[in-house]
Coordinates of C-alpha atoms in Angstrom, one line a residue:
M27 CA -56.8 -12.3 4.2
D28 CA -55.0 -8.9 4.4
V29 CA -57.4 -6.2 5.6
R30 CA -55.9 -3.7 3.1
M31 CA -56.6 -6.2 0.3
V32 CA -60.2 -6.6 1.5
W33 CA -60.6 -2.8 1.7
R34 CA -59.3 -2.3 -1.9
R35 CA -61.6 -5.0 -3.3
W36 CA -64.5 -3.4 -1.5
L37 CA -63.7 0.0 -2.9
A38 CA -63.2 -1.4 -6.4
G39 CA -66.9 -2.4 -6.3
H40 CA -68.1 1.0 -4.9
D41 CA -67.0 3.7 -7.3
R42 CA -69.0 6.5 -5.7
V43 CA -67.5 5.9 -2.2
R44 CA -64.0 5.7 -3.6
D45 CA -64.4 8.9 -5.5
A46 CA -65.8 10.7 -2.4
L47 CA -63.1 9.6 0.0
P48 CA -60.7 12.5 -0.7
A49 CA -63.4 15.0 0.4
V50 CA -63.0 13.9 4.0
P51 CA -59.4 14.9 4.5
V52 CA -60.0 18.1 2.4
V53 CA -62.8 19.3 4.7
V54 CA -60.8 18.3 7.8
V55 CA -57.7 20.2 6.7
V56 CA -59.6 23.3 5.6
T57 CA -61.5 23.4 8.9
A58 CA -58.3 23.0 10.9
T59 CA -56.5 25.7 8.9
T60 CA -59.2 28.3 9.5
A61 CA -58.8 27.7 13.2
V62 CA -55.1 28.8 13.1
G63 CA -54.4 32.4 14.0
E64 CA -51.3 34.5 14.1
S65 CA -50.4 33.5 17.6
S66 CA -53.1 31.1 18.9
W67 CA -55.9 28.8 18.0
H68 CA -59.5 30.1 17.7
E69 CA -62.8 28.8 16.6
P70 CA -62.9 27.5 13.0
R71 CA -64.6 29.5 10.4
W72 CA -67.5 27.2 9.8
Q73 CA -68.7 29.1 6.8
A74 CA -65.5 28.3 4.9
A75 CA -65.6 24.7 6.1
A76 CA -69.2 24.4 4.9
W77 CA -68.4 26.0 1.6
T78 CA -65.5 23.6 1.1
A79 CA -67.7 20.6 1.9
V80 CA -70.2 21.8 -0.7
S81 CA -67.5 22.2 -3.3
C82 CA -66.4 18.6 -2.6
L83 CA -69.8 17.2 -3.5
P84 CA -69.0 16.9 -7.2
L85 CA -66.1 14.6 -6.4
V86 CA -68.6 11.8 -6.0
V87 CA -68.7 11.5 -9.8
R88 CA -65.2 12.6 -10.6
S89 CA -64.3 9.3 -12.3
R90 CA -67.4 9.5 -14.6
W91 CA -67.1 13.1 -15.7
P92 CA -63.6 14.3 -14.7
L93 CA -63.6 17.5 -16.9
V94 CA -67.0 18.7 -15.7
V95 CA -66.1 18.0 -12.1
T96 CA -62.8 19.9 -12.6
V97 CA -64.6 23.0 -13.9
V98 CA -67.3 22.9 -11.1
T99 CA -64.9 22.4 -8.2
L100 CA -62.4 25.0 -9.4
A101 CA -65.2 27.5 -9.9
A102 CA -66.4 26.8 -6.3
G103 CA -62.9 27.0 -5.0
L104 CA -62.2 30.3 -6.7
A105 CA -65.5 31.7 -5.4
L106 CA -64.4 30.7 -1.9
M107 CA -61.0 32.3 -2.3
A108 CA -62.7 35.6 -3.4
W109 CA -65.2 35.4 -0.5
A110 CA -62.6 34.5 2.1
P111 CA -59.3 35.9 0.9
D112 CA -57.6 35.2 4.2
L113 CA -58.0 31.5 3.7
A114 CA -54.4 30.1 3.3
L115 CA -55.2 27.0 1.3
V116 CA -55.9 26.7 -2.4
P117 CA -59.2 25.0 -3.6
A118 CA -58.3 21.4 -2.5
A119 CA -61.3 19.9 -4.2
G120 CA -60.2 21.5 -7.5
L121 CA -56.7 20.0 -7.1
V122 CA -58.2 16.5 -6.5
A123 CA -60.3 17.1 -9.7
L124 CA -57.2 18.2 -11.6
Y125 CA -55.4 15.0 -10.5
T126 CA -58.3 12.9 -11.6
L127 CA -58.5 14.6 -15.0
A128 CA -54.8 14.0 -15.5
V129 CA -55.2 10.3 -14.6
L130 CA -58.3 9.6 -16.7
G131 CA -58.2 12.2 -19.5
S132 CA -55.9 12.9 -22.4
R133 CA -52.6 14.7 -21.9
R134 CA -53.6 17.7 -23.9
T135 CA -56.9 18.2 -22.0
A136 CA -55.2 17.7 -18.6
W137 CA -52.4 20.2 -19.2
T138 CA -54.7 22.8 -20.8
A139 CA -57.0 22.6 -17.8
C140 CA -54.0 22.8 -15.5
L141 CA -52.6 25.9 -17.2
L142 CA -56.0 27.7 -17.1
A143 CA -56.5 26.7 -13.4
S144 CA -53.0 27.8 -12.5
V145 CA -53.4 31.2 -14.0
A146 CA -56.9 31.6 -12.4
L147 CA -55.7 30.6 -8.9
A148 CA -52.7 32.9 -9.0
G149 CA -54.7 35.7 -10.4
V150 CA -57.6 35.5 -7.9
H151 CA -55.1 35.3 -5.0
A152 CA -53.1 38.2 -6.3
A153 CA -56.3 40.3 -6.8
T154 CA -57.8 39.5 -3.4
H155 CA -54.5 40.1 -1.5
A156 CA -53.3 43.1 -3.5
E157 CA -50.2 41.3 -4.5
S158 CA -48.2 41.0 -7.8
L159 CA -49.1 38.1 -10.0
V160 CA -45.5 36.9 -9.7
A161 CA -45.3 37.2 -5.9
G162 CA -44.3 34.1 -4.0
S163 CA -47.7 33.3 -2.5
A164 CA -49.4 33.7 -5.9
L165 CA -46.8 31.5 -7.6
L166 CA -47.3 28.9 -4.9
R167 CA -50.9 28.5 -5.9
F168 CA -49.8 28.3 -9.5
D169 CA -47.4 25.5 -8.5
F170 CA -50.0 23.6 -6.6
A171 CA -52.1 23.0 -9.8
I172 CA -49.0 22.1 -11.8
A173 CA -48.0 19.5 -9.1
A174 CA -51.5 18.0 -9.0
T175 CA -51.5 17.5 -12.8
A176 CA -47.9 16.2 -12.9
L177 CA -48.7 13.7 -10.1
G178 CA -51.8 12.5 -12.1
R179 CA -49.9 12.1 -15.3
A180 CA -47.1 10.2 -13.5
V181 CA -49.8 7.8 -12.1
R182 CA -51.3 7.5 -15.6
N183 CA -48.0 6.7 -17.2
R184 CA -47.2 4.1 -14.6
R185 CA -50.6 2.4 -15.1
D186 CA -50.1 2.5 -18.9
H187 CA -46.6 1.0 -18.4
L188 CA -48.0 -1.8 -16.2
A189 CA -50.9 -2.4 -18.7
R190 CA -48.4 -2.7 -21.6
A191 CA -46.2 -5.1 -19.5
R192 CA -49.3 -7.2 -18.7
E193 CA -50.3 -7.2 -22.3
R194 CA -46.8 -8.3 -23.4
A195 CA -46.9 -11.1 -20.8
E196 CA -50.3 -12.2 -21.9
R197 CA -49.2 -12.1 -25.6
A198 CA -46.1 -14.2 -24.7
E199 CA -48.2 -16.7 -22.8
S200 CA -50.6 -16.9 -25.7
M201 CA -47.7 -17.5 -28.2
Q202 CA -46.4 -20.2 -25.9
E203 CA -49.8 -21.9 -25.8
E204 CA -50.1 -21.5 -29.6
E205 CA -46.6 -23.1 -30.0
A206 CA -47.6 -25.9 -27.7
R207 CA -50.8 -26.5 -29.7
R208 CA -48.8 -26.5 -32.9
R209 CA -46.3 -29.0 -31.6
V210 CA -49.1 -31.2 -30.3
T211 CA -50.7 -31.1 -33.8
E212 CA -47.5 -32.0 -35.5
E213 CA -47.0 -34.9 -33.1
R214 CA -50.5 -36.1 -33.8
V215 CA -49.8 -36.0 -37.5
R216 CA -46.5 -37.8 -37.1
I217 CA -48.1 -40.5 -34.9
A218 CA -51.0 -40.9 -37.4
R219 CA -48.5 -41.2 -40.3
D220 CA -46.5 -43.9 -38.5
L221 CA -49.5 -45.9 -37.6
H222 CA -50.9 -45.6 -41.1
D223 CA -47.7 -46.9 -42.6
V224 CA -47.4 -49.8 -40.2
V225 CA -51.1 -50.8 -40.2
A226 CA -51.8 -50.3 -43.9
H227 CA -48.7 -52.2 -45.0
H228 CA -49.1 -55.3 -42.8
V229 CA -52.9 -55.5 -43.0
T230 CA -52.7 -55.3 -46.8
L231 CA -50.3 -58.2 -46.9
V232 CA -52.3 -60.2 -44.3
N233 CA -55.5 -59.6 -46.3
A234 CA -53.8 -60.8 -49.6
Q235 CA -52.2 -63.9 -48.0
A236 CA -55.5 -64.7 -46.2
G237 CA -57.2 -64.7 -49.6
V238 CA -54.5 -67.0 -51.1
A239 CA -54.9 -69.4 -48.1
H240 CA -58.7 -69.4 -48.5
H241 CA -58.4 -70.1 -52.2
L242 CA -55.8 -72.9 -51.9
L243 CA -57.0 -74.4 -48.6
R244 CA -58.6 -77.5 -50.3
A245 CA -56.8 -77.5 -53.7
D246 CA -53.3 -77.1 -52.4
P247 CA -53.0 -77.4 -48.6
D248 CA -49.2 -77.1 -48.6
R249 CA -49.3 -73.7 -50.3
A250 CA -52.2 -72.6 -48.1
F251 CA -50.2 -73.6 -45.0
E252 CA -47.3 -71.5 -46.4
A253 CA -49.7 -68.5 -46.8
L254 CA -50.8 -69.0 -43.2
A255 CA -47.2 -68.9 -42.1
H256 CA -46.7 -65.7 -43.9
I257 CA -49.8 -64.3 -42.2
K258 CA -48.4 -65.2 -38.9
E259 CA -45.0 -63.6 -39.7
N260 CA -46.6 -60.4 -41.0
S261 CA -48.9 -60.1 -38.0
R262 CA -46.0 -60.5 -35.7
A263 CA -44.0 -57.9 -37.6
A264 CA -46.9 -55.5 -37.4
L265 CA -47.1 -56.0 -33.6
D266 CA -43.4 -55.4 -33.3
E267 CA -43.5 -52.2 -35.3
L268 CA -46.6 -51.0 -33.4
R269 CA -44.8 -51.7 -30.1
A270 CA -41.8 -49.9 -31.3
T271 CA -43.8 -46.9 -32.5
V272 CA -45.6 -46.6 -29.1
G273 CA -42.3 -47.1 -27.4
L274 CA -40.9 -44.1 -29.2
L275 CA -43.7 -41.9 -27.7
R276 CA -42.5 -42.8 -24.3
Q277 CA -38.8 -41.9 -25.0
P278 CA -37.6 -38.8 -23.3
D279 CA -35.7 -37.8 -26.5
D280 CA -35.4 -38.8 -30.1
A281 CA -31.8 -39.9 -30.2
P282 CA -30.7 -42.3 -32.9
G283 CA -30.4 -45.1 -30.4
T284 CA -34.1 -44.9 -29.6
R285 CA -34.9 -45.8 -33.2
A286 CA -33.3 -49.3 -33.0
P287 CA -36.6 -51.2 -33.2
I288 CA -37.6 -49.1 -36.3
P289 CA -36.9 -50.8 -39.7
R290 CA -34.2 -49.2 -41.9
L291 CA -33.0 -49.6 -45.5
A292 CA -31.2 -52.7 -44.6
D293 CA -34.6 -54.3 -44.1
L294 CA -35.8 -53.6 -47.6
D295 CA -35.0 -57.1 -48.8
R296 CA -37.1 -58.6 -46.0
L297 CA -39.9 -56.1 -46.9
A298 CA -39.7 -57.3 -50.6
D299 CA -39.9 -60.9 -49.5
G300 CA -43.2 -60.2 -47.7
F301 CA -44.7 -58.7 -50.9
R302 CA -43.3 -61.6 -53.0
A303 CA -45.1 -64.0 -50.6
S304 CA -48.4 -62.2 -51.3
G305 CA -48.0 -62.4 -55.1
L306 CA -46.2 -59.2 -56.0
S307 CA -42.7 -59.6 -57.5
V308 CA -40.4 -56.9 -56.1
E309 CA -36.8 -56.3 -57.3
V310 CA -34.5 -54.1 -55.1
T311 CA -31.5 -52.4 -56.8
R312 CA -28.8 -50.2 -55.3
T313 CA -26.5 -48.0 -57.4
G314 CA -23.8 -45.6 -56.4
V315 CA -21.7 -45.6 -53.2
P316 CA -23.9 -45.9 -50.1
A317 CA -23.2 -42.9 -47.9
P318 CA -23.8 -42.5 -44.2
Q319 CA -27.3 -41.1 -43.5
T320 CA -29.2 -39.9 -40.5
A321 CA -31.7 -42.2 -38.8
A322 CA -34.5 -39.9 -39.8
T323 CA -33.5 -40.0 -43.5
E324 CA -33.1 -43.8 -43.5
L325 CA -36.5 -44.3 -41.8
T326 CA -38.1 -41.9 -44.3
A327 CA -36.7 -43.7 -47.3
Y328 CA -37.9 -47.1 -45.9
R329 CA -41.4 -45.8 -45.2
I330 CA -41.7 -44.2 -48.6
V331 CA -40.8 -47.6 -50.3
Q332 CA -43.2 -49.4 -47.9
E333 CA -46.1 -47.1 -48.7
A334 CA -45.4 -47.1 -52.4
L335 CA -45.4 -50.9 -52.6
T336 CA -48.5 -51.1 -50.4
N337 CA -50.3 -48.7 -52.8
T338 CA -49.1 -50.8 -55.7
H339 CA -50.4 -54.0 -54.2
K340 CA -53.7 -52.6 -53.1
H341 CA -54.7 -50.3 -56.0
A342 CA -52.6 -50.8 -59.1
G343 CA -53.3 -54.4 -60.0
A344 CA -49.6 -54.8 -60.7
T345 CA -47.6 -58.0 -60.8
R346 CA -44.1 -56.6 -60.7
A347 CA -42.5 -53.6 -58.9
A348 CA -39.0 -52.3 -58.9
V349 CA -37.2 -50.3 -56.1
L350 CA -34.1 -48.4 -57.0
L351 CA -31.9 -46.7 -54.4
A352 CA -29.5 -44.3 -56.2
Y353 CA -26.8 -42.8 -53.9
G354 CA -25.4 -39.5 -55.1
P355 CA -22.8 -37.2 -53.5
H356 CA -25.4 -35.1 -51.7
A357 CA -28.8 -36.9 -52.0
L358 CA -30.4 -40.3 -52.1
R359 CA -33.0 -40.9 -54.8
V360 CA -35.6 -43.5 -54.1
T361 CA -37.6 -44.7 -57.1
V362 CA -40.5 -47.2 -57.0
T363 CA -42.2 -48.2 -60.2
D364 CA -44.7 -50.9 -61.1
D365 CA -46.4 -52.4 -64.2
G366 CA -50.0 -51.6 -63.1
S367 CA -52.5 -49.9 -65.3
P368 CA -55.3 -47.5 -64.4
G369 CA -57.9 -50.0 -65.7
A370 CA -56.8 -52.5 -63.1
V371 CA -57.3 -50.5 -60.0
R372 CA -58.7 -52.7 -57.3
G373 CA -60.1 -50.0 -55.0
A374 CA -60.2 -46.4 -54.2
G375 CA -57.7 -45.1 -51.7
T376 CA -58.0 -42.2 -49.2
G377 CA -54.9 -40.3 -50.5
H378 CA -53.3 -40.4 -47.1
G379 CA -50.5 -42.5 -48.4
L380 CA -49.2 -39.9 -50.8
I381 CA -49.7 -37.1 -48.3
G382 CA -47.8 -39.1 -45.7
M383 CA -44.9 -39.7 -48.1
R384 CA -44.7 -36.0 -48.9
E385 CA -44.8 -35.0 -45.3
R386 CA -42.1 -37.4 -44.4
A387 CA -39.8 -36.2 -47.2
T388 CA -40.5 -32.5 -46.3
A389 CA -39.6 -33.2 -42.7
V390 CA -36.0 -34.2 -43.6
G391 CA -35.7 -31.5 -46.3
G392 CA -36.5 -33.7 -49.3
T393 CA -39.2 -33.9 -52.0
V394 CA -41.6 -36.6 -53.4
S395 CA -43.3 -36.7 -56.8
A396 CA -45.7 -39.4 -57.9
G397 CA -47.5 -40.0 -61.2
P398 CA -47.7 -42.3 -64.2
G399 CA -44.4 -43.7 -65.4
P400 CA -43.0 -43.0 -68.9
E401 CA -43.5 -46.7 -69.9
G402 CA -46.8 -47.2 -68.1
G403 CA -47.6 -48.1 -64.6
F404 CA -47.0 -45.8 -61.7
R405 CA -43.8 -44.2 -60.4
V406 CA -42.9 -42.6 -57.1
V407 CA -39.6 -40.6 -56.9
A408 CA -38.2 -39.3 -53.6
D409 CA -35.1 -37.1 -53.3
L410 CA -33.7 -37.1 -49.8
P411 CA -30.6 -35.1 -48.7
L412 CA -27.6 -36.8 -47.3
P413 CA -25.4 -35.3 -44.6
L414 CA -22.2 -33.6 -45.8
A415 CA -19.1 -35.8 -45.5
P416 CA -16.5 -34.3 -43.1
A417 CA -13.7 -32.5 -44.8
S418 CA -10.4 -34.4 -44.9
V419 CA -7.4 -32.9 -43.2

């Protein structure tokens, strides 16, 4: 692992050590500066070095109390400038504190402290050196405080920018995860709807035909055998549709060609035959001019008819049902009616069938309504949009 990375991680867990580190170069530089003469080196002024070291002690807690540390270090530095006016440097500990205040504090607090510190530094230097407040050396001290604060604000702005960028990235990632969860939920609902349609329809027919076979097994073996044949046919159809549904989940796309195993409106007559074999008379009627339709619309219409007839056979106690496919210029209306009555309900349903029909219709831009028919019985009406015909040239 990189040594610098290890060092940074160690400092991140030791705030006091990190805050005190700038004191080391500050003391070293001040000590070396006091040893510089006009023409040669001489022994450092140890009193100034010691005073500088003492003024750096508050830096240990500069991250916790930046404003207090700024006031203390600047006061100590200004006292040092007044006591040793020939010292060339400004209060370095105070500049470090100003930088820290600019990074951690508010903009107003940082620049207010900077302005006061700049005026104080320039004023003390001018007073101790008998110079004008606008002299070059006095203005240099003024600029040092400005530079420390400006550097701190630049670091603060950069950190804020990186934090906002990180927040945007996390928000985008969260939105992607939420979108993925939403799609997974929609896919689960679609799979549950398909399996419900397939299983409920065929199991209902198999159950009805098994009851017929059991009832006629001794009295009329031929009809019982015929009912058993229908059970075999419906169970095989159920397996085929289940296999096709599972196969769709393995397809890389949802192109129309991948829906070949799924039943369509052309298979409604065969669907009606299955219900007739179980004792429900079903009549299929088509009106209007059949128009081209998408595979999704055709599958939706078929499933709605299938579910409506299944509900009729299971719950309505009906003996007859009628399916009407009315093709209009822009929509296909599917109507399923029966002659059942509320008093003849055979069992309570879960309500998933009607929910599934509405979800299917909504998915292709259509609507479904269900309720008692005007002449008794129950009626399901679905309006499904048809694709616009291409304009003739």
